[in-house]
Short mmCIF file of C-alpha atoms and ligand atoms in Angstrom, two decimals:
data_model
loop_
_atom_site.label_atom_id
_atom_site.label_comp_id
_atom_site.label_asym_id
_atom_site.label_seq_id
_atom_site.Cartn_x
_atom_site.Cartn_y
_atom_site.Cartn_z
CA UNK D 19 -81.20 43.78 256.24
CA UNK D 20 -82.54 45.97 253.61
CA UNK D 21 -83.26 49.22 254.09
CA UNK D 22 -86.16 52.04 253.03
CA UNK D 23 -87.44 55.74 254.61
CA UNK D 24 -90.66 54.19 253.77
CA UNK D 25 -92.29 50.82 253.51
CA UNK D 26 -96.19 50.82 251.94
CA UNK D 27 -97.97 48.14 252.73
CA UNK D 28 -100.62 47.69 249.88
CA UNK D 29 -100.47 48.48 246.24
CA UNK D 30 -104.07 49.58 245.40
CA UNK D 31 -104.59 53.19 245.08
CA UNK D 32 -103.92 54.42 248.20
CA UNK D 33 -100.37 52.62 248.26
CA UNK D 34 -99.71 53.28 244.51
CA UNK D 35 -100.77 57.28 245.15
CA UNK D 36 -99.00 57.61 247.74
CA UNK D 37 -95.64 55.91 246.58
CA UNK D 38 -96.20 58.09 243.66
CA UNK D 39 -95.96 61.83 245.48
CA UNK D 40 -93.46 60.20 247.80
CA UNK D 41 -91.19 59.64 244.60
CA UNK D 42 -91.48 63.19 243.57
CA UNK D 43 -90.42 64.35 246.55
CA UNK D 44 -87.35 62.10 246.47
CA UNK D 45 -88.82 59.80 249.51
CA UNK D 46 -87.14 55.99 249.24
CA UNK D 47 -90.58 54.12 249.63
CA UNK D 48 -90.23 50.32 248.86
CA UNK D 49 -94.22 48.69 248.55
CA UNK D 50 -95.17 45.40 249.35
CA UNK D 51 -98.63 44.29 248.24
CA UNK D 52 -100.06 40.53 248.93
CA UNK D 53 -101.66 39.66 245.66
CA UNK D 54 -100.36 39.88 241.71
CA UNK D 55 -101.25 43.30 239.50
CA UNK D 56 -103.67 41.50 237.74
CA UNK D 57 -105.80 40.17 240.77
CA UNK D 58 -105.66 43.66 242.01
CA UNK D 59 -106.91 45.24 238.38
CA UNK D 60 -109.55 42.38 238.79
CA UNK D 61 -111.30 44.40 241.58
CA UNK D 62 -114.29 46.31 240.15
CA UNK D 63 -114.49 49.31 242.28
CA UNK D 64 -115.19 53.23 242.29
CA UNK D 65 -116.08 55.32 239.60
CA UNK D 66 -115.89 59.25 240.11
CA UNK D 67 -113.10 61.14 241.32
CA UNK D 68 -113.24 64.83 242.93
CA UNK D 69 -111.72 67.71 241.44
CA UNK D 70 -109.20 67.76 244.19
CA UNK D 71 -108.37 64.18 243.58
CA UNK D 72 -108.42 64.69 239.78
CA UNK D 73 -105.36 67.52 241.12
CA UNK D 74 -103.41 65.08 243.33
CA UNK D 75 -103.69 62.48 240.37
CA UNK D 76 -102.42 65.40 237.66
CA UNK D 77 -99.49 66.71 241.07
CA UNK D 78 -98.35 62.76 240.73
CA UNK D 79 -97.64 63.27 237.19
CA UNK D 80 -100.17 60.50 235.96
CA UNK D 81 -103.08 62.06 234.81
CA UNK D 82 -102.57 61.58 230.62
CA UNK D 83 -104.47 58.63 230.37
CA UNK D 84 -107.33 60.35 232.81
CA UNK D 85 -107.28 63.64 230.98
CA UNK D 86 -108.03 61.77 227.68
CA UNK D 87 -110.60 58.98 228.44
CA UNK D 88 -111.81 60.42 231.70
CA UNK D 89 -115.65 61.88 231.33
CA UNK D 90 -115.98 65.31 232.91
CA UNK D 91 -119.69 64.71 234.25
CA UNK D 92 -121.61 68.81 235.65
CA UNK D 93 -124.18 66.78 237.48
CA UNK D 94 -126.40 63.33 238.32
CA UNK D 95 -129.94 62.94 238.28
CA UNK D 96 -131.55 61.65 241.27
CA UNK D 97 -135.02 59.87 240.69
CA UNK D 98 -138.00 58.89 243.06
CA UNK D 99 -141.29 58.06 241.92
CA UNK D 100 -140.67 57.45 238.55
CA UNK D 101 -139.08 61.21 238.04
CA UNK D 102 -135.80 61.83 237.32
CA UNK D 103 -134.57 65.38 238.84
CA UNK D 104 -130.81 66.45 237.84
CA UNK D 105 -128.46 67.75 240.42
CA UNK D 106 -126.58 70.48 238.43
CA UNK D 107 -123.28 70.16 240.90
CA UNK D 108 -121.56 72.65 238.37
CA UNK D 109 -124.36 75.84 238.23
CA UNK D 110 -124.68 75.13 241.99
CA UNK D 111 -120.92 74.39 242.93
CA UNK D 112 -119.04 75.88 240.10
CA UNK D 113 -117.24 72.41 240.47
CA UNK D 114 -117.67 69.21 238.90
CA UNK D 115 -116.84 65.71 239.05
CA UNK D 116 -114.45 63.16 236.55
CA UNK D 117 -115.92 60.11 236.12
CA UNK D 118 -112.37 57.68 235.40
CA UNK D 119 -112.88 54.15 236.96
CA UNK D 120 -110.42 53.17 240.00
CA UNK D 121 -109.38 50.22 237.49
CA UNK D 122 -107.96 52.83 235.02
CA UNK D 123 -106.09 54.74 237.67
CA UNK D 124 -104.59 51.56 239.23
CA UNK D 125 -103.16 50.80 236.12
CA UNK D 126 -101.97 54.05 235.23
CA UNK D 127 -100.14 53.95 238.93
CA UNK D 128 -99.02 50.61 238.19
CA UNK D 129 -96.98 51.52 234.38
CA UNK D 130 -95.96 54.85 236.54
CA UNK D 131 -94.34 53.25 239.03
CA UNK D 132 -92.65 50.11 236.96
CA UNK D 133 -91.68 52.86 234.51
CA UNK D 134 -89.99 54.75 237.16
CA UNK D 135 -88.34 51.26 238.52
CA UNK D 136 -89.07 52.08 241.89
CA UNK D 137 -88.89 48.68 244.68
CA UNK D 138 -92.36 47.03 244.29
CA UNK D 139 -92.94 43.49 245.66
CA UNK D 140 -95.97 41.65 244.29
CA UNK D 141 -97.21 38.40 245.88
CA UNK D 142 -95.37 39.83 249.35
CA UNK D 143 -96.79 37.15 252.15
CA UNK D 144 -96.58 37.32 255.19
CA UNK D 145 -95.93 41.06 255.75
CA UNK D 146 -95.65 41.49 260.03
CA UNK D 147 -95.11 44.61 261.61
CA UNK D 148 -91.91 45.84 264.56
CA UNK D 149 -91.16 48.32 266.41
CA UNK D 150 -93.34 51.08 264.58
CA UNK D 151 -93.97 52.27 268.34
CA UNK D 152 -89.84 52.89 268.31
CA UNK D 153 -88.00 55.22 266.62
CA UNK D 154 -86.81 51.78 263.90
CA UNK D 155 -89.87 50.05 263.08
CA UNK D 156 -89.47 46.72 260.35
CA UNK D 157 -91.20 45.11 258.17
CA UNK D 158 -90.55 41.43 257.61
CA UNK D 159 -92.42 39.49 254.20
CA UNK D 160 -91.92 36.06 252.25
CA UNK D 161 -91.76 36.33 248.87
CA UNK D 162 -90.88 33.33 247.04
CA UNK D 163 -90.52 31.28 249.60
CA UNK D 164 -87.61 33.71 250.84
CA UNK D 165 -87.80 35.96 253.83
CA UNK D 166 -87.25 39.57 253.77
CA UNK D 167 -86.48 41.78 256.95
CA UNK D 168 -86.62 45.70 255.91
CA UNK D 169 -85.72 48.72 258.64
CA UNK D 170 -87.11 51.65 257.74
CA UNK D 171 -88.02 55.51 259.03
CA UNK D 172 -92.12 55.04 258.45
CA UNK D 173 -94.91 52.43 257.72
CA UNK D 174 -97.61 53.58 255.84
CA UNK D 175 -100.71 51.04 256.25
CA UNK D 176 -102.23 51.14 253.17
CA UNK D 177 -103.62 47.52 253.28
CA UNK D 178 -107.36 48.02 252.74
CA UNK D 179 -110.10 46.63 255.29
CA UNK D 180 -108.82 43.44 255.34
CA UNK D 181 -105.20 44.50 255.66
CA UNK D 182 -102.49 43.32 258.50
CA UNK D 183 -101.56 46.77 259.79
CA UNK D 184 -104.85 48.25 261.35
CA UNK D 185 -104.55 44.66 263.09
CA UNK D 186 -101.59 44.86 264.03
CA UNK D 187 -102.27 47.73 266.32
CA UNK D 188 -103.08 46.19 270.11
CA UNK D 189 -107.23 46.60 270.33
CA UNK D 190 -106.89 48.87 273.66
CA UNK D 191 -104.53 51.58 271.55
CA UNK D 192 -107.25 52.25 268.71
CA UNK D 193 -111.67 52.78 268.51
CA UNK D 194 -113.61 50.96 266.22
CA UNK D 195 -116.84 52.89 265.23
CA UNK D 196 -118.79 50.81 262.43
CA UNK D 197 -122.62 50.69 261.13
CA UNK D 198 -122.94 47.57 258.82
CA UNK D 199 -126.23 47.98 256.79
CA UNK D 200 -129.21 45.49 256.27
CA UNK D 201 -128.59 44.98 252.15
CA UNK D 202 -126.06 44.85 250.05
CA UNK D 203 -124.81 46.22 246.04
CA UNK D 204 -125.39 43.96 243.14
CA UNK D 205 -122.84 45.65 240.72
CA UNK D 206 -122.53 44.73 236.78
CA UNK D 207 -120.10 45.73 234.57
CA UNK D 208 -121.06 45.77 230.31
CA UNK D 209 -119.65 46.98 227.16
CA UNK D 210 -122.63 48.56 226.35
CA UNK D 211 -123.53 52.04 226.02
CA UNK D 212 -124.61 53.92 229.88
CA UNK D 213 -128.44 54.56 230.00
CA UNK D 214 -127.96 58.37 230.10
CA UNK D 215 -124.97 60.83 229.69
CA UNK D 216 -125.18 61.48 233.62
CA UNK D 217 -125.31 59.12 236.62
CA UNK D 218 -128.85 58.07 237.90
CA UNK D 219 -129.41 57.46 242.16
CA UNK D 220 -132.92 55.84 242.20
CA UNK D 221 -135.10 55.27 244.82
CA UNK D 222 -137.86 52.31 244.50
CA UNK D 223 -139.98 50.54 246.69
CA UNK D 224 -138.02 47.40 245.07
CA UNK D 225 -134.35 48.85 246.34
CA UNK D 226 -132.20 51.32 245.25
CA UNK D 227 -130.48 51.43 242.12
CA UNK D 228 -127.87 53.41 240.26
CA UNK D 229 -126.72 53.98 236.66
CA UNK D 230 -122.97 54.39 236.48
CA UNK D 231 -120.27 54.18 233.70
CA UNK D 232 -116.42 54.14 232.38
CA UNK D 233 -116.43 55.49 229.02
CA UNK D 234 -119.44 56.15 226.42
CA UNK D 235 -119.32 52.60 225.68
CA UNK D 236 -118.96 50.75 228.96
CA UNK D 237 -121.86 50.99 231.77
CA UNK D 238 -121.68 49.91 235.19
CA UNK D 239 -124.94 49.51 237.24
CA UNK D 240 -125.82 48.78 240.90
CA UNK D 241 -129.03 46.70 242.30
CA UNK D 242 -129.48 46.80 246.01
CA UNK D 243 -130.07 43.00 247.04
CA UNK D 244 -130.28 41.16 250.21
CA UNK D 245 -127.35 40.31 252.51
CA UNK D 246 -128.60 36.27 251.37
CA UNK D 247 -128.36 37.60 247.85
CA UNK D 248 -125.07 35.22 246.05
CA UNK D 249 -124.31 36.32 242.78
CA UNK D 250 -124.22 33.08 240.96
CA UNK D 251 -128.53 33.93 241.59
CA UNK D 252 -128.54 36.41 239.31
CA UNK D 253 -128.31 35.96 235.95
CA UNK D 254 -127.63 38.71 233.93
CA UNK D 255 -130.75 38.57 232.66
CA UNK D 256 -132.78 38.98 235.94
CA UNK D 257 -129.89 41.95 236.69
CA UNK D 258 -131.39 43.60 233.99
CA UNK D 259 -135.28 43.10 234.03
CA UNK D 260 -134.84 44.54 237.77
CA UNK D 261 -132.80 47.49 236.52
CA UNK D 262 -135.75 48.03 233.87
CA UNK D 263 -138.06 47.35 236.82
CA UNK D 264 -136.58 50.44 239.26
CA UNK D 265 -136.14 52.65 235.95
CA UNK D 266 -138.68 55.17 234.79
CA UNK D 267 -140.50 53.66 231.70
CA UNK D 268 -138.90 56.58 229.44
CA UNK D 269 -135.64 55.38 230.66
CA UNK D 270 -135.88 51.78 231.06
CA UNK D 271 -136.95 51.98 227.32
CA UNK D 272 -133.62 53.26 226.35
CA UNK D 273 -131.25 51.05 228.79
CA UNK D 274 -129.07 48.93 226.35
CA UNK D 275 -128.14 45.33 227.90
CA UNK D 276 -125.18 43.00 227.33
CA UNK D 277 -123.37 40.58 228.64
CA UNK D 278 -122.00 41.27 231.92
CA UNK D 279 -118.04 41.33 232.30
CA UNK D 280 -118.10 41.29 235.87
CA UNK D 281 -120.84 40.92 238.58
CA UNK D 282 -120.07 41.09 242.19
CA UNK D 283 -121.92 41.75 245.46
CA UNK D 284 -120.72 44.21 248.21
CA UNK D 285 -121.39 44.96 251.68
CA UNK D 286 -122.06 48.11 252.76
CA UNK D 287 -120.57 49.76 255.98
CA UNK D 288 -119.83 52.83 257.89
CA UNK D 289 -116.38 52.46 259.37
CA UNK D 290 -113.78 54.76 261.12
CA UNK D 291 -110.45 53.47 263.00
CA UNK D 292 -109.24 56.18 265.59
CA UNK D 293 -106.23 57.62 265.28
CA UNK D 294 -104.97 56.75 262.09
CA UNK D 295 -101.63 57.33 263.59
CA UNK D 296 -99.31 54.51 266.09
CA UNK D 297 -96.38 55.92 266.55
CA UNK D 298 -94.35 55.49 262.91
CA UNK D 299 -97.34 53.64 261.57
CA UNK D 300 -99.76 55.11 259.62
CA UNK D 301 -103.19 53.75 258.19
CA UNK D 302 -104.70 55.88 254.85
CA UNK D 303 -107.94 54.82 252.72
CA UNK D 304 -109.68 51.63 253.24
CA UNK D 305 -107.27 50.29 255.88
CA UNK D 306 -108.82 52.87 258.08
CA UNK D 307 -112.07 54.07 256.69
CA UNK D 308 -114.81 52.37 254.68
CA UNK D 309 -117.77 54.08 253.58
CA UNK D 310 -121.26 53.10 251.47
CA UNK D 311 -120.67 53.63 248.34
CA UNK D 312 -123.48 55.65 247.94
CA UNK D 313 -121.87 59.07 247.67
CA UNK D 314 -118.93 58.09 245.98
CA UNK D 315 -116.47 58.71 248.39
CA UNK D 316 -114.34 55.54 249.34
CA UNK D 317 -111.58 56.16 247.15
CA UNK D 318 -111.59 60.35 247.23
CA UNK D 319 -110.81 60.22 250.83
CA UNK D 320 -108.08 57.56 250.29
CA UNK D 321 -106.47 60.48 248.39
CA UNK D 322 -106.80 63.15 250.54
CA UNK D 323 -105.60 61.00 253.59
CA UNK D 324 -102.90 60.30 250.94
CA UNK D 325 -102.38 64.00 250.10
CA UNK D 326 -101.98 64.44 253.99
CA UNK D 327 -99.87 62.16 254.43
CA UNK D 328 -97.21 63.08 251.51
CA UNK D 329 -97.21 65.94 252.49
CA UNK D 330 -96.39 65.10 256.23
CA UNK D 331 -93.54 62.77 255.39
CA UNK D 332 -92.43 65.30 252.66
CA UNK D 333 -92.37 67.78 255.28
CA UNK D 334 -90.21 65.49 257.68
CA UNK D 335 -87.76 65.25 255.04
CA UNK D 336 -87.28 68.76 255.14
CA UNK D 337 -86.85 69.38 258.86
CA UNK D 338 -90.51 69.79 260.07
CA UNK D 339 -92.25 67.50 261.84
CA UNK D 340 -95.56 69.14 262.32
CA UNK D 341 -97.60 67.52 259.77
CA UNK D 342 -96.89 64.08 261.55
CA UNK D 343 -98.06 65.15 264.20
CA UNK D 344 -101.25 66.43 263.11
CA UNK D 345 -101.94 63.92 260.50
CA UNK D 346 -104.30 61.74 262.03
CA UNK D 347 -106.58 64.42 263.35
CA UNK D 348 -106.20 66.60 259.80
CA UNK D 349 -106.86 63.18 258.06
CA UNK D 350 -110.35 62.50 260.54
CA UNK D 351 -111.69 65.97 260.31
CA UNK D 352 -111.86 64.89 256.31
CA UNK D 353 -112.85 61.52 256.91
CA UNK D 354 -115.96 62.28 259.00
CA UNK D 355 -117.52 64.56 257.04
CA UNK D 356 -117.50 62.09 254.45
CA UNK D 357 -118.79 59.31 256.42
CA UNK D 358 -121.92 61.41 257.58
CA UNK D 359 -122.60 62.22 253.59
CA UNK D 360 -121.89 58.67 252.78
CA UNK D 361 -124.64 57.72 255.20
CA UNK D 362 -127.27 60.35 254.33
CA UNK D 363 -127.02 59.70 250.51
CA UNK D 364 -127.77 55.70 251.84
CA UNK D 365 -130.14 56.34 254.65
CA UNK D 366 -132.34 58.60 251.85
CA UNK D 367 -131.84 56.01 249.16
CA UNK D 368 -132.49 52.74 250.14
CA UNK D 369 -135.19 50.63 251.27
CA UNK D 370 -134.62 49.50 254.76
CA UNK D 371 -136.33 45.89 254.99
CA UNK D 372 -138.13 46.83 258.27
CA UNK D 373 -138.11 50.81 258.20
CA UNK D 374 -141.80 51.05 258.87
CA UNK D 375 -144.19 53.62 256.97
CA UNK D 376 -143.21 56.18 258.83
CA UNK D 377 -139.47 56.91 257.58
CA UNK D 378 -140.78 55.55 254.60
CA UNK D 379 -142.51 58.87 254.60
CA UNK D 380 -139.24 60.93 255.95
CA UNK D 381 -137.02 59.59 252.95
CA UNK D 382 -139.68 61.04 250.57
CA UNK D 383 -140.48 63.94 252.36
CA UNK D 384 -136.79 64.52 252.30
CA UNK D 385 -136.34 63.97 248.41
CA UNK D 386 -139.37 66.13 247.89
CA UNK D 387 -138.18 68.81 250.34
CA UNK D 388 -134.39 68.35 248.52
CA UNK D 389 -135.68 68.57 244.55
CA UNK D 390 -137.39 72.04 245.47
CA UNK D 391 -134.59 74.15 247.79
CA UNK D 392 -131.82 75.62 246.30
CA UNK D 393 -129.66 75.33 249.62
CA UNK D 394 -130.52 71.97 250.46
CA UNK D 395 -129.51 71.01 246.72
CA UNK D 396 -126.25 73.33 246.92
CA UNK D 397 -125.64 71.20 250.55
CA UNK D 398 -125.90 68.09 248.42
CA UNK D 399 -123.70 69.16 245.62
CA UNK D 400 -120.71 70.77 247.80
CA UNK D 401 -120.55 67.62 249.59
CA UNK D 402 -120.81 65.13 246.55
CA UNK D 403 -117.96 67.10 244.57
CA UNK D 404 -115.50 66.83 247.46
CA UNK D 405 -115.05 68.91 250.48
CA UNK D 406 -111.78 70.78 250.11
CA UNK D 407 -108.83 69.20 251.90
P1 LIG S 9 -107.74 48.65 248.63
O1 LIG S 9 -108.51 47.68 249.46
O2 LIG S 9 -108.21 49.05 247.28
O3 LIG S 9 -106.22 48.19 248.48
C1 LIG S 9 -105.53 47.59 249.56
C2 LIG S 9 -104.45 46.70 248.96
O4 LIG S 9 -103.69 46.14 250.04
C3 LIG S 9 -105.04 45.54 248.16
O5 LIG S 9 -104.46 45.49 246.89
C4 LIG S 9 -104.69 44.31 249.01
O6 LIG S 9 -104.40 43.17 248.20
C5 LIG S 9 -103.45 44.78 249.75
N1 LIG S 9 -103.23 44.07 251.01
C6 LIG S 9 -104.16 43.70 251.92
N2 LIG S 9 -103.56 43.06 252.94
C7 LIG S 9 -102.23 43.02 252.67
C8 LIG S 9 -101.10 42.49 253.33
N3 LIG S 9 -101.22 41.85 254.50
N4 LIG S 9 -99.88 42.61 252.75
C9 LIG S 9 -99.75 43.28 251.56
N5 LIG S 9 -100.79 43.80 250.88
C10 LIG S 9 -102.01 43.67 251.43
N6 LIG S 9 -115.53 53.38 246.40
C11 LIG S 9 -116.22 54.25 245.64
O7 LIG S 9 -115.94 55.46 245.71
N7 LIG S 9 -117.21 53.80 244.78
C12 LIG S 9 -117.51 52.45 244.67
O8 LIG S 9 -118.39 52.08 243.91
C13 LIG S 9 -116.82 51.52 245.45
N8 LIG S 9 -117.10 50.16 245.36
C14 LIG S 9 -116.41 49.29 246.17
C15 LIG S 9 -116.65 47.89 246.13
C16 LIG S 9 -115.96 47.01 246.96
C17 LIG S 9 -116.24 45.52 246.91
C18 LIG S 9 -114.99 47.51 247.85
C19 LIG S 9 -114.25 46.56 248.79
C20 LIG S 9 -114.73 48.88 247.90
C21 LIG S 9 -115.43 49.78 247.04
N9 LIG S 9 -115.17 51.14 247.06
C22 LIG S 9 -115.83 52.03 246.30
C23 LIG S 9 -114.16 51.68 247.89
C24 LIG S 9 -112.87 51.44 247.21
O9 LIG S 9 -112.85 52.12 245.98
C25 LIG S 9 -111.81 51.90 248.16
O10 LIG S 9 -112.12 53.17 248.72
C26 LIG S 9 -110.45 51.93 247.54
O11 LIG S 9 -110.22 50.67 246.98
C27 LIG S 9 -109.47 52.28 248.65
O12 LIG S 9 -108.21 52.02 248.18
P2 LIG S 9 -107.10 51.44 249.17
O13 LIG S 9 -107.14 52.22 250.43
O14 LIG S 9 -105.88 51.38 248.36
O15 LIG S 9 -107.60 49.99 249.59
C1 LIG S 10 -119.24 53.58 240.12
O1 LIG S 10 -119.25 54.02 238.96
O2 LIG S 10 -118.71 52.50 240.43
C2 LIG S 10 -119.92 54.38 241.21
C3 LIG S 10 -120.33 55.68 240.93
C4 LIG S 10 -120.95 56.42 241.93
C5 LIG S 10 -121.18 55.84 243.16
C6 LIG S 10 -120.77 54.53 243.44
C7 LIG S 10 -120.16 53.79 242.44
O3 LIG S 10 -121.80 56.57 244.13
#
């Protein structure tokens, strides 16, 4: 039987992050992760990163790629009825965000770790779950067409949404709490140049929209569409007569289109699992939280449940188990602020197919109120460069 302190199940950021600070420390973390690097580089996700995971990403030791290409970005503009109003996150904050797609730093994770030759297995099937309620859990896996049994001192569930070690966790030991919402994101990805230097959160009676980007010369935009919405309906022509459509004039005038290099559609939720500790298993980012993408948040609190949790099993290592013990609860307190921001930026955003005029009327007496009060703006900003951890 082979033998780890650690097995990671999952090798997207959370997973790669976390294997990453665990190596520093000197932590023996074997990770298993279902599908091939490339398939997992295929996924077109987040875009800006907090300061304080732009410092967990520079404490791994992997932040020369970021710190060259990455886009320093002082503030976003948010824009409702055809004005565009900038949220200056730096004069209000003294903080500011990196704009470095999740893509980039998966890769960067990736060479990190296959440079450091520490145990990965790609195309791992089958991964099941033992005894993480003992003091010996395992992890068993088939990888080409050859089973693997590993004991090991801690599982770290790392598996995303979809993954097999929230659900592996009997239904009476953990709360759901979810809000699925009525629409979805139409998201397009284009070597062309981004519409404006900063990111743009629209509001329009036709759905939200927002005006993202990688580098000065590749642009990623969201449409909100319909939960019937498939995106072999949108050509990427339509994509961008409605972006021109929710734009400004001034600024729909300027928006340079392309051929897309990805589109994809993606459902938008509000989900917490409670705890986000079993025993020796432990769930971090998507496998135990997903939030709208709205405030960019998904993969910022994937690191700080990661930062938690290094610094927990780093801590164990060293003759202290207090931070296991208060992970889950240090990880949620985190976690929930989040989701609440993550579902204000949406609930003010979006058009809700059967809102009614009258929160019609709150959303814009809310972005009116917002544009005009220094706190309310400062409330904003604090939240959208990252609570601290
Ligand atoms: P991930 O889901 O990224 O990674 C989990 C990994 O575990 C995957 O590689 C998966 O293959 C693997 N896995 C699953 N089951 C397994 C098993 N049984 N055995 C082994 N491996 C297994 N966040 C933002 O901030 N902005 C955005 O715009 C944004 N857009 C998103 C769009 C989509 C469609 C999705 C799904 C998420 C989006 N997110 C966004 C959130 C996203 O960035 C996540 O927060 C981030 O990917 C979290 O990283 P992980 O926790 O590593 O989970
Ligand atoms: C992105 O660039 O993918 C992105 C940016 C900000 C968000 C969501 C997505 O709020």
């Amino acid at each position: 039987m082979e033998r780890a302190q650690v097995v990671i199940v999952g090798g997207g950021p959370s997973g790669l992050l976390l294997g990453q600070l665990l190596a520093r420390s000197g932590v023996d973390a074997v990770l298993l992760e279902r599908h091939t690097p490339e398939y997992v580089l295929g996924r077109i996700r987040a875009g800006v990163l907090e300061q304080t995971t732009v410092d967990l990403v520079r404490q791994a030791g992997v932040a020369d790629h970021m710190d060259s290409a990455g886009l320093p970005h002082d503030g976003f503009d948010l824009c409702f009825d055809g004005q565009r109003h900038r949220v200056d996150l730096h004069a209000l904050t003294g903080r500011r965000v990196m704009v470095y797609g999740q893509t980039d730093l998966t890769r960067d994770l990736m060479h990190a770790r296959q440079q450091a030759g520490l145990r990965t297995v790609y195309e791992a099937e089958d991964v099941a779950l033992e005894g993480w309620d003992g003091t010996q859990p395992r992890v068993t896996y088939v990888h080409a067409g050859q089973r693997h049994e590993i004991s090991c001192d801690f599982i770290a569930g790392c598996d995303g949404f979809h993954g097999v070690c929230r659900a592996s966790v009997p239904t009476e030991r953990i709360k759901l709490h979810e809000k699925v919402y009525p629409f979805g994101w139409l998201g397009l990805l284009a070597d062309v140049p981004p519409v404006s230097h900063e990111l743009i959160y629209v509001r329009h009676e036709r759905g939200f929209a927002l005006c993202s980007q990688r580098s000065r010369t590749r642009s990623r935009y969201y449409l909100q569409c319909s939960l019937q919405d498939r995106v072999e309906n949108w050509s990427d022509d339509a994509f961008w007569a409605e972006m021109a459509a929710r734009l400004p004039a001034a600024s729909a005038a300027s928006l340079v289109t392309g051929p897309s290099l990805e589109k994809s559609i993606a459902p938008l939720r509000s989900f917490v699992a409670e705890p986000m500790r079993f025993g020796r298993l432990f769930l971090a980012g998507d496998a135990a939280h997903i939030v709208p993408p709205t405030g960019a948040k998904g993969l910022n609190l994937a690191a700080s449940d990661v930062a938690y949790l290094w610094e927990a099993l780093d801590a164990h290592y060293r003759g202290d188990g207090s931070g296991i013990e208060h992970y889950s609860a240090r990880a949620l307190s985190r976690v929930w602020k989040a989701e609440r921001f993550s579902w204000w930026m949406t609930q003010l955003m979006h058009h809700f197919p059967d809102q009614g005029s009258f929160a019609e009327r709150m959303q814009h007496a809310e972005l009116e109120y917002l544009i005009g009060s220094p706190a309310a703006l400062t409330a904003l900003a604090e939240n959208y460069v990252g609570l601290p951890f």
